[in-house]
mmCIF file of C-alpha atoms in Angstrom:
data_model
loop_
_atom_site.group_PDB
_atom_site.id
_atom_site.type_symbol
_atom_site.label_atom_id
_atom_site.label_comp_id
_atom_site.label_asym_id
_atom_site.label_seq_id
_atom_site.Cartn_x
_atom_site.Cartn_y
_atom_site.Cartn_z
ATOM 1 C CA MET X 1 0.005 0.007 -0.064
ATOM 2 C CA LYS X 2 1.401 3.346 -1.019
ATOM 3 C CA LYS X 3 1.590 6.198 1.475
ATOM 4 C CA ALA X 4 0.767 9.714 0.436
ATOM 5 C CA LEU X 5 1.258 12.868 2.479
ATOM 6 C CA ILE X 6 -0.845 15.946 1.530
ATOM 7 C CA THR X 7 0.128 19.306 2.946
ATOM 8 C CA GLY X 8 -2.960 21.495 3.024
ATOM 9 C CA ILE X 9 -5.138 18.577 3.215
ATOM 10 C CA SER X 10 -7.994 20.572 4.709
ATOM 11 C CA GLY X 11 -8.379 22.824 1.661
ATOM 12 C CA GLN X 12 -10.531 22.397 -1.388
ATOM 13 C CA ASP X 13 -7.844 20.489 -3.346
ATOM 14 C CA GLY X 14 -6.412 18.646 -0.376
ATOM 15 C CA SER X 15 -9.847 17.146 0.433
ATOM 16 C CA TYR X 16 -10.583 16.039 -3.122
ATOM 17 C CA LEU X 17 -7.156 14.507 -3.528
ATOM 18 C CA ALA X 18 -7.514 12.651 -0.193
ATOM 19 C CA GLU X 19 -10.802 11.057 -1.477
ATOM 20 C CA TYR X 20 -9.211 10.333 -4.896
ATOM 21 C CA LEU X 21 -6.128 8.576 -3.348
ATOM 22 C CA LEU X 22 -8.213 6.603 -0.850
ATOM 23 C CA GLY X 23 -10.266 5.305 -3.838
ATOM 24 C CA LYS X 24 -6.968 4.023 -5.332
ATOM 25 C CA GLY X 25 -5.978 2.240 -2.225
ATOM 26 C CA TYR X 26 -3.527 4.651 -0.698
ATOM 27 C CA GLU X 27 -2.810 5.152 2.951
ATOM 28 C CA VAL X 28 -3.431 8.919 3.202
ATOM 29 C CA HIS X 29 -1.843 11.242 5.700
ATOM 30 C CA GLY X 30 -2.345 15.030 5.870
ATOM 31 C CA MET X 31 -0.875 18.174 7.480
ATOM 32 C CA MET X 32 -2.945 21.018 8.492
ATOM 33 C CA ARG X 33 -2.422 24.287 10.355
ATOM 34 C CA ARG X 34 -4.187 24.721 13.661
ATOM 35 C CA HIS X 35 -7.187 26.993 13.620
ATOM 36 C CA SER X 36 -8.754 28.347 16.867
ATOM 37 C CA VAL X 37 -12.214 27.010 15.588
ATOM 38 C CA ALA X 38 -11.699 23.209 14.759
ATOM 39 C CA GLU X 39 -14.916 23.210 12.640
ATOM 40 C CA ASN X 40 -13.418 25.714 10.216
ATOM 41 C CA GLN X 41 -10.258 23.599 10.223
ATOM 42 C CA ASN X 42 -11.500 20.328 8.990
ATOM 43 C CA SER X 43 -15.067 20.928 7.684
ATOM 44 C CA ARG X 44 -14.049 19.506 4.343
ATOM 45 C CA LEU X 45 -12.716 16.293 5.853
ATOM 46 C CA HIS X 46 -15.572 15.273 8.388
ATOM 47 C CA HIS X 47 -16.722 12.686 5.829
ATOM 48 C CA LEU X 48 -13.393 11.162 5.838
ATOM 49 C CA ASN X 49 -13.220 10.596 9.565
ATOM 50 C CA GLY X 50 -11.153 7.552 10.364
ATOM 51 C CA ALA X 51 -9.964 7.028 6.812
ATOM 52 C CA ILE X 52 -7.077 9.467 6.977
ATOM 53 C CA LYS X 53 -4.587 10.454 9.578
ATOM 54 C CA THR X 54 -3.797 14.210 10.220
ATOM 55 C CA TYR X 55 -1.045 16.041 11.792
ATOM 56 C CA TYR X 56 -0.633 19.662 12.896
ATOM 57 C CA GLY X 57 2.152 21.406 11.120
ATOM 58 C CA ASP X 58 3.163 24.436 9.063
ATOM 59 C CA LEU X 59 5.564 25.033 6.166
ATOM 60 C CA LEU X 60 7.292 27.664 8.172
ATOM 61 C CA ASP X 61 7.688 25.422 11.205
ATOM 62 C CA TYR X 62 10.728 23.249 10.162
ATOM 63 C CA PRO X 63 10.677 20.967 13.166
ATOM 64 C CA SER X 64 7.014 20.098 12.521
ATOM 65 C CA LEU X 65 7.998 19.051 8.837
ATOM 66 C CA VAL X 66 10.755 16.869 10.149
ATOM 67 C CA ARG X 67 8.487 15.247 12.705
ATOM 68 C CA ILE X 68 5.798 14.485 10.218
ATOM 69 C CA LEU X 69 7.998 13.160 7.437
ATOM 70 C CA LEU X 70 10.003 10.895 9.789
ATOM 71 C CA GLU X 71 6.741 9.425 11.127
ATOM 72 C CA VAL X 72 4.985 9.017 7.817
ATOM 73 C CA GLN X 73 7.884 8.126 5.541
ATOM 74 C CA PRO X 74 5.658 8.827 2.498
ATOM 75 C CA ASP X 75 5.980 7.296 -0.971
ATOM 76 C CA GLU X 76 4.313 10.482 -2.417
ATOM 77 C CA ILE X 77 4.229 14.066 -1.318
ATOM 78 C CA TYR X 78 1.751 16.573 -2.476
ATOM 79 C CA ASN X 79 2.590 20.135 -1.387
ATOM 80 C CA LEU X 80 -0.701 22.004 -1.666
ATOM 81 C CA ALA X 81 -0.348 24.069 1.407
ATOM 82 C CA ALA X 82 -0.084 27.835 0.719
ATOM 83 C CA MET X 83 -1.441 31.245 1.401
ATOM 84 C CA SER X 84 -3.916 30.767 -1.434
ATOM 85 C CA HIS X 85 -5.776 34.043 -1.846
ATOM 86 C CA VAL X 86 -4.213 36.310 -4.548
ATOM 87 C CA ARG X 87 -5.967 39.463 -3.581
ATOM 88 C CA ILE X 88 -5.133 38.994 0.148
ATOM 89 C CA SER X 89 -1.598 38.484 -0.734
ATOM 90 C CA PHE X 90 -1.310 42.299 -1.433
ATOM 91 C CA ASP X 91 -2.410 42.823 2.179
ATOM 92 C CA MET X 92 0.008 40.121 3.601
ATOM 93 C CA PRO X 93 2.969 40.103 1.161
ATOM 94 C CA SER X 94 5.650 39.120 3.696
ATOM 95 C CA PHE X 95 3.624 36.131 4.830
ATOM 96 C CA THR X 96 2.738 35.128 1.492
ATOM 97 C CA ILE X 97 6.324 35.177 0.386
ATOM 98 C CA GLN X 98 7.521 33.155 3.376
ATOM 99 C CA THR X 99 4.789 30.584 3.092
ATOM 100 C CA ASN X 100 4.622 30.224 -0.677
ATOM 101 C CA ALA X 101 8.322 30.410 -1.385
ATOM 102 C CA LEU X 102 10.380 29.634 1.830
ATOM 103 C CA GLY X 103 7.864 27.157 2.791
ATOM 104 C CA VAL X 104 8.494 25.240 -0.446
ATOM 105 C CA LEU X 105 12.226 25.377 0.339
ATOM 106 C CA ASN X 106 11.652 23.889 3.800
ATOM 107 C CA MET X 107 9.531 21.147 2.293
ATOM 108 C CA LEU X 108 12.181 20.243 -0.332
ATOM 109 C CA GLU X 109 15.035 20.317 2.255
ATOM 110 C CA VAL X 110 13.158 17.996 4.620
ATOM 111 C CA TYR X 111 12.208 15.768 1.692
ATOM 112 C CA ARG X 112 15.714 15.643 0.431
ATOM 113 C CA THR X 113 17.052 14.720 3.770
ATOM 114 C CA ILE X 114 14.531 12.214 5.029
ATOM 115 C CA CYS X 115 12.879 10.518 2.185
ATOM 116 C CA PRO X 116 14.624 11.338 -1.052
ATOM 117 C CA SER X 117 13.323 8.322 -2.832
ATOM 118 C CA ALA X 118 9.753 9.635 -2.530
ATOM 119 C CA LYS X 119 7.990 11.442 -5.273
ATOM 120 C CA PHE X 120 7.180 15.308 -4.843
ATOM 121 C CA TYR X 121 4.525 17.415 -6.341
ATOM 122 C CA GLN X 122 4.459 21.177 -6.134
ATOM 123 C CA ALA X 123 1.163 23.111 -6.651
ATOM 124 C CA SER X 124 2.346 25.794 -9.008
ATOM 125 C CA SER X 125 -0.041 28.498 -10.367
ATOM 126 C CA SER X 126 -1.179 30.174 -13.510
ATOM 127 C CA GLU X 127 -0.639 33.419 -11.481
ATOM 128 C CA MET X 128 3.023 32.990 -12.369
ATOM 129 C CA PHE X 129 2.431 34.227 -15.857
ATOM 130 C CA GLY X 130 0.971 37.593 -14.811
ATOM 131 C CA ASN X 131 -0.096 39.401 -17.889
ATOM 132 C CA SER X 132 2.275 37.590 -20.209
ATOM 133 C CA VAL X 133 0.193 36.047 -22.959
ATOM 134 C CA ASP X 134 1.365 34.546 -26.302
ATOM 135 C CA GLU X 135 0.218 36.226 -29.599
ATOM 136 C CA ASP X 136 -2.650 33.700 -29.950
ATOM 137 C CA GLY X 137 -3.995 34.568 -26.395
ATOM 138 C CA ILE X 138 -2.718 31.503 -24.703
ATOM 139 C CA GLN X 139 -0.257 30.747 -21.927
ATOM 140 C CA ARG X 140 2.203 27.879 -22.436
ATOM 141 C CA LEU X 141 5.229 26.476 -20.563
ATOM 142 C CA THR X 142 7.349 28.789 -22.737
ATOM 143 C CA THR X 143 5.358 31.964 -21.965
ATOM 144 C CA PRO X 144 7.482 34.291 -19.857
ATOM 145 C CA MET X 145 6.651 34.473 -16.113
ATOM 146 C CA THR X 146 5.935 38.066 -15.174
ATOM 147 C CA PRO X 147 3.767 37.775 -12.009
ATOM 148 C CA VAL X 148 1.642 40.854 -10.881
ATOM 149 C CA SER X 149 1.035 39.765 -7.237
ATOM 150 C CA PRO X 150 3.051 38.772 -4.262
ATOM 151 C CA TYR X 151 1.271 35.403 -4.591
ATOM 152 C CA GLY X 152 2.470 34.974 -8.118
ATOM 153 C CA CYS X 153 6.004 36.163 -7.266
ATOM 154 C CA ALA X 154 6.315 33.590 -4.499
ATOM 155 C CA LYS X 155 4.935 30.817 -6.730
ATOM 156 C CA VAL X 156 7.593 31.533 -9.296
ATOM 157 C CA MET X 157 10.179 31.016 -6.637
ATOM 158 C CA GLY X 158 8.677 27.745 -5.455
ATOM 159 C CA PHE X 159 8.471 26.546 -9.057
ATOM 160 C CA ASN X 160 12.171 27.247 -9.670
ATOM 161 C CA LEU X 161 13.165 25.746 -6.403
ATOM 162 C CA VAL X 162 11.503 22.543 -7.331
ATOM 163 C CA ARG X 163 13.288 22.409 -10.695
ATOM 164 C CA HIS X 164 16.610 23.243 -9.025
ATOM 165 C CA TYR X 165 16.259 20.509 -6.465
ATOM 166 C CA ARG X 166 15.314 17.967 -9.201
ATOM 167 C CA HIS X 167 18.400 18.693 -11.265
ATOM 168 C CA ALA X 168 20.769 19.277 -8.361
ATOM 169 C CA TYR X 169 19.872 16.246 -6.210
ATOM 170 C CA GLY X 170 18.201 13.826 -8.654
ATOM 171 C CA LEU X 171 14.850 14.049 -6.988
ATOM 172 C CA HIS X 172 11.526 12.937 -8.578
ATOM 173 C CA ALA X 173 10.154 16.496 -7.952
ATOM 174 C CA CYS X 174 7.638 17.950 -10.320
ATOM 175 C CA ASN X 175 5.371 20.916 -10.931
ATOM 176 C CA GLY X 176 1.686 21.123 -11.939
ATOM 177 C CA ILE X 177 0.896 24.627 -13.188
ATOM 178 C CA LEU X 178 -2.846 24.623 -12.368
ATOM 179 C CA PHE X 179 -5.064 27.325 -13.863
ATOM 180 C CA ASN X 180 -8.052 28.466 -11.749
ATOM 181 C CA HIS X 181 -10.152 25.509 -10.404
ATOM 182 C CA GLU X 182 -13.316 25.608 -8.303
ATOM 183 C CA SER X 183 -15.904 23.531 -6.734
ATOM 184 C CA PRO X 184 -18.647 23.556 -4.027
ATOM 185 C CA ARG X 185 -15.846 23.311 -1.412
ATOM 186 C CA ARG X 186 -14.078 26.538 -2.588
ATOM 187 C CA GLY X 187 -13.949 29.317 0.094
ATOM 188 C CA SER X 188 -16.847 31.869 -0.402
ATOM 189 C CA ASN X 189 -14.319 34.822 -0.481
ATOM 190 C CA PHE X 190 -12.961 33.505 -3.847
ATOM 191 C CA VAL X 191 -14.935 35.126 -6.684
ATOM 192 C CA THR X 192 -16.624 32.074 -8.166
ATOM 193 C CA ASN X 193 -18.114 30.942 -4.941
ATOM 194 C CA LYS X 194 -18.699 34.552 -3.817
ATOM 195 C CA VAL X 195 -20.852 35.044 -6.897
ATOM 196 C CA VAL X 196 -22.749 31.753 -6.606
ATOM 197 C CA LYS X 197 -23.423 32.266 -2.805
ATOM 198 C CA GLY X 198 -24.410 35.984 -3.432
ATOM 199 C CA ALA X 199 -26.748 35.091 -6.359
ATOM 200 C CA VAL X 200 -28.514 32.309 -4.212
ATOM 201 C CA SER X 201 -28.727 34.770 -1.289
ATOM 202 C CA ILE X 202 -30.395 37.312 -3.516
ATOM 203 C CA LYS X 203 -32.729 34.726 -4.963
ATOM 204 C CA LYS X 204 -33.719 33.698 -1.361
ATOM 205 C CA GLU X 205 -34.089 37.380 -0.421
ATOM 206 C CA LEU X 206 -31.257 37.094 2.195
ATOM 207 C CA GLN X 207 -29.364 40.119 0.584
ATOM 208 C CA GLU X 208 -29.982 42.809 -1.948
ATOM 209 C CA LYS X 209 -26.795 43.490 -3.698
ATOM 210 C CA LEU X 210 -23.504 41.715 -4.598
ATOM 211 C CA GLU X 211 -20.287 43.720 -4.446
ATOM 212 C CA LEU X 212 -17.404 42.699 -6.797
ATOM 213 C CA GLY X 213 -14.132 44.041 -8.026
ATOM 214 C CA ASN X 214 -12.921 43.929 -11.632
ATOM 215 C CA MET X 215 -15.762 42.486 -13.877
ATOM 216 C CA ASP X 216 -13.511 42.156 -16.868
ATOM 217 C CA SER X 217 -10.866 39.844 -15.577
ATOM 218 C CA TYR X 218 -10.800 36.577 -17.695
ATOM 219 C CA ARG X 219 -9.965 33.324 -16.201
ATOM 220 C CA ASP X 220 -9.621 29.623 -17.314
ATOM 221 C CA TRP X 221 -11.856 27.912 -14.756
ATOM 222 C CA GLY X 222 -12.016 24.199 -14.325
ATOM 223 C CA HIS X 223 -13.206 21.775 -11.527
ATOM 224 C CA SER X 224 -10.949 20.756 -8.621
ATOM 225 C CA LYS X 225 -11.892 17.093 -9.038
ATOM 226 C CA ASP X 226 -10.407 17.080 -12.568
ATOM 227 C CA TYR X 227 -7.296 18.816 -11.436
ATOM 228 C CA VAL X 228 -6.500 16.528 -8.527
ATOM 229 C CA ARG X 229 -6.548 13.526 -11.007
ATOM 230 C CA ALA X 230 -4.024 15.517 -13.074
ATOM 231 C CA MET X 231 -1.874 16.015 -9.881
ATOM 232 C CA HIS X 232 -1.747 12.184 -9.424
ATOM 233 C CA MET X 233 -0.918 11.658 -13.142
ATOM 234 C CA ILE X 234 1.864 14.288 -13.030
ATOM 235 C CA LEU X 235 3.401 12.827 -9.988
ATOM 236 C CA ASN X 236 3.384 9.251 -11.303
ATOM 237 C CA HIS X 237 4.622 10.062 -14.807
ATOM 238 C CA HIS X 238 7.917 8.109 -15.166
ATOM 239 C CA THR X 239 9.947 11.228 -15.668
ATOM 240 C CA PRO X 240 9.514 14.220 -13.285
ATOM 241 C CA ASP X 241 8.382 17.284 -15.319
ATOM 242 C CA GLU X 242 6.374 20.374 -15.542
ATOM 243 C CA PHE X 243 2.766 20.412 -16.887
ATOM 244 C CA ILE X 244 0.046 22.929 -17.267
ATOM 245 C CA VAL X 245 -3.421 21.851 -16.320
ATOM 246 C CA ALA X 246 -6.231 24.003 -17.791
ATOM 247 C CA THR X 247 -9.428 23.678 -19.792
ATOM 248 C CA GLY X 248 -8.303 26.007 -22.650
ATOM 249 C CA GLU X 249 -11.576 28.030 -22.253
ATOM 250 C CA THR X 250 -11.700 31.488 -20.725
ATOM 251 C CA HIS X 251 -14.587 33.408 -19.201
ATOM 252 C CA SER X 252 -14.851 36.836 -17.675
ATOM 253 C CA VAL X 253 -16.173 37.536 -14.095
ATOM 254 C CA ARG X 254 -18.911 39.266 -16.106
ATOM 255 C CA ASP X 255 -19.578 35.960 -17.981
ATOM 256 C CA LEU X 256 -19.624 34.192 -14.592
ATOM 257 C CA CYS X 257 -22.225 36.479 -13.121
ATOM 258 C CA GLU X 258 -24.444 36.256 -16.292
ATOM 259 C CA VAL X 259 -24.395 32.491 -16.261
ATOM 260 C CA VAL X 260 -25.039 32.116 -12.426
ATOM 261 C CA PHE X 261 -27.791 34.699 -12.214
ATOM 262 C CA SER X 262 -29.529 33.469 -15.371
ATOM 263 C CA LYS X 263 -29.621 29.848 -13.989
ATOM 264 C CA LEU X 264 -31.527 31.343 -11.064
ATOM 265 C CA GLY X 265 -33.753 33.326 -13.280
ATOM 266 C CA MET X 266 -32.262 36.732 -12.665
ATOM 267 C CA ASN X 267 -30.487 39.412 -14.538
ATOM 268 C CA TYR X 268 -27.231 40.146 -12.780
ATOM 269 C CA GLU X 269 -27.063 43.743 -13.918
ATOM 270 C CA LYS X 270 -29.827 44.524 -11.415
ATOM 271 C CA TYR X 271 -27.841 43.244 -8.508
ATOM 272 C CA VAL X 272 -24.006 43.414 -9.029
ATOM 273 C CA VAL X 273 -22.152 46.517 -8.103
ATOM 274 C CA GLN X 274 -18.515 47.283 -8.274
ATOM 275 C CA ASN X 275 -16.555 48.162 -5.116
ATOM 276 C CA SER X 276 -13.087 49.490 -5.528
ATOM 277 C CA LYS X 277 -11.871 47.752 -2.253
ATOM 278 C CA TYR X 278 -12.100 44.497 -4.168
ATOM 279 C CA MET X 279 -9.805 45.693 -6.990
ATOM 280 C CA ARG X 280 -6.151 44.564 -7.037
ATOM 281 C CA PRO X 281 -3.333 47.157 -7.031
ATOM 282 C CA GLU X 282 -2.065 45.358 -10.133
ATOM 283 C CA GLU X 283 -4.608 43.439 -12.092
ATOM 284 C CA LEU X 284 -4.145 40.087 -13.867
ATOM 285 C CA LYS X 285 -6.339 40.541 -16.914
ATOM 286 C CA TYR X 286 -6.430 37.269 -18.840
ATOM 287 C CA LEU X 287 -5.652 33.667 -18.386
ATOM 288 C CA LYS X 288 -6.010 30.808 -20.876
ATOM 289 C CA GLY X 289 -3.931 27.659 -20.566
ATOM 290 C CA ASP X 290 -2.477 25.261 -22.999
ATOM 291 C CA ALA X 291 -2.709 21.761 -21.475
ATOM 292 C CA SER X 292 -1.798 19.860 -24.655
ATOM 293 C CA LYS X 293 1.243 18.342 -23.003
ATOM 294 C CA ALA X 294 -0.896 16.873 -20.295
ATOM 295 C CA ARG X 295 -3.411 15.672 -22.714
ATOM 296 C CA ASP X 296 -0.852 14.065 -25.071
ATOM 297 C CA ILE X 297 1.592 12.598 -22.640
ATOM 298 C CA LEU X 298 -0.614 11.779 -19.564
ATOM 299 C CA GLY X 299 -3.965 11.248 -21.298
ATOM 300 C CA TRP X 300 -5.662 13.775 -19.000
ATOM 301 C CA GLU X 301 -9.003 15.234 -20.117
ATOM 302 C CA PRO X 302 -11.321 17.392 -17.937
ATOM 303 C CA GLU X 303 -14.616 15.841 -17.369
ATOM 304 C CA TYR X 304 -16.555 18.852 -16.029
ATOM 305 C CA THR X 305 -17.703 21.739 -18.130
ATOM 306 C CA PHE X 306 -17.849 25.427 -16.757
ATOM 307 C CA GLU X 307 -21.572 25.233 -16.551
ATOM 308 C CA ILE X 308 -21.809 21.860 -14.818
ATOM 309 C CA MET X 309 -19.271 23.066 -12.263
ATOM 310 C CA LEU X 310 -21.369 26.159 -11.539
ATOM 311 C CA GLU X 311 -24.531 24.015 -11.328
ATOM 312 C CA GLU X 312 -22.946 21.966 -8.606
ATOM 313 C CA MET X 313 -22.033 25.106 -6.722
ATOM 314 C CA ILE X 314 -25.516 26.544 -7.036
ATOM 315 C CA GLU X 315 -26.985 23.376 -5.773
ATOM 316 C CA LYS X 316 -24.746 23.424 -2.744
ATOM 317 C CA TRP X 317 -25.905 26.895 -1.711
ATOM 318 C CA MET X 318 -29.538 26.332 -2.447
ATOM 319 C CA LYS X 319 -29.388 23.551 0.103
ATOM 320 C CA GLU X 320 -27.332 25.368 2.629
ATOM 321 C CA LEU X 321 -28.927 28.811 2.752
#
């Protein structure tokens, strides 16, 4: 039985990945940070109670990483832990850089020292490209990385550290450059779930307006379930490498609002208002990824469409609100 360690297991991707690996017969271990309210900490994992083993730790707490890797001795490491909110990274730049860059360095050092025969996956991000776009409007592995947020800058460092450790120490360390991916488990301060929750709340007359930032940002949105499958494929490819995971379709925040509100029988223009406090100091305007390498080499294909993903999210809030 293979043993997998997932950092950030209590997040959207971590919880879906835990389910996926359990379904493949893995022994699953997870690291999570301590929250003062336990219900907020493991709400995405309640249904897995007893099936996984979790540990308190932090990417910035080197001794906790040593303790966990010594105890688990994993065959596979999925480093999903991060300060994950791009807009908030402008408010907390130092913490973001420490966690998303130096935290990756800490993980790589402990991995190299304790279990170098394991395979290592790093959750890299489309935010690393910033506003660099090829002439045909697509971001590829060859597209220059010019990030426009502290989050993106930190992710570039983490990405390069993984490549460096692979070449310098012969480690099976790989990067998945994941474009935006959502699900009913996405935090409600991320724009997709904020729009869905807000629209359902308006439908149920629980609120009157929905405040958003830039309505003309374009993103390549997929489903987290599809993307955790890709993580496993990337890690288990015979050669450690970099892969982009994306749908190849892009939608604006305005498109997102139009689809969600129309599915609820409403016109978003009556309810959505812009608030400058949600604007980024430097905007990332357009993301659309080329996942042809993952499709051709790994055989990965997304199963969810943009609309099906949003319908799942709407259904969740219709039940909960």
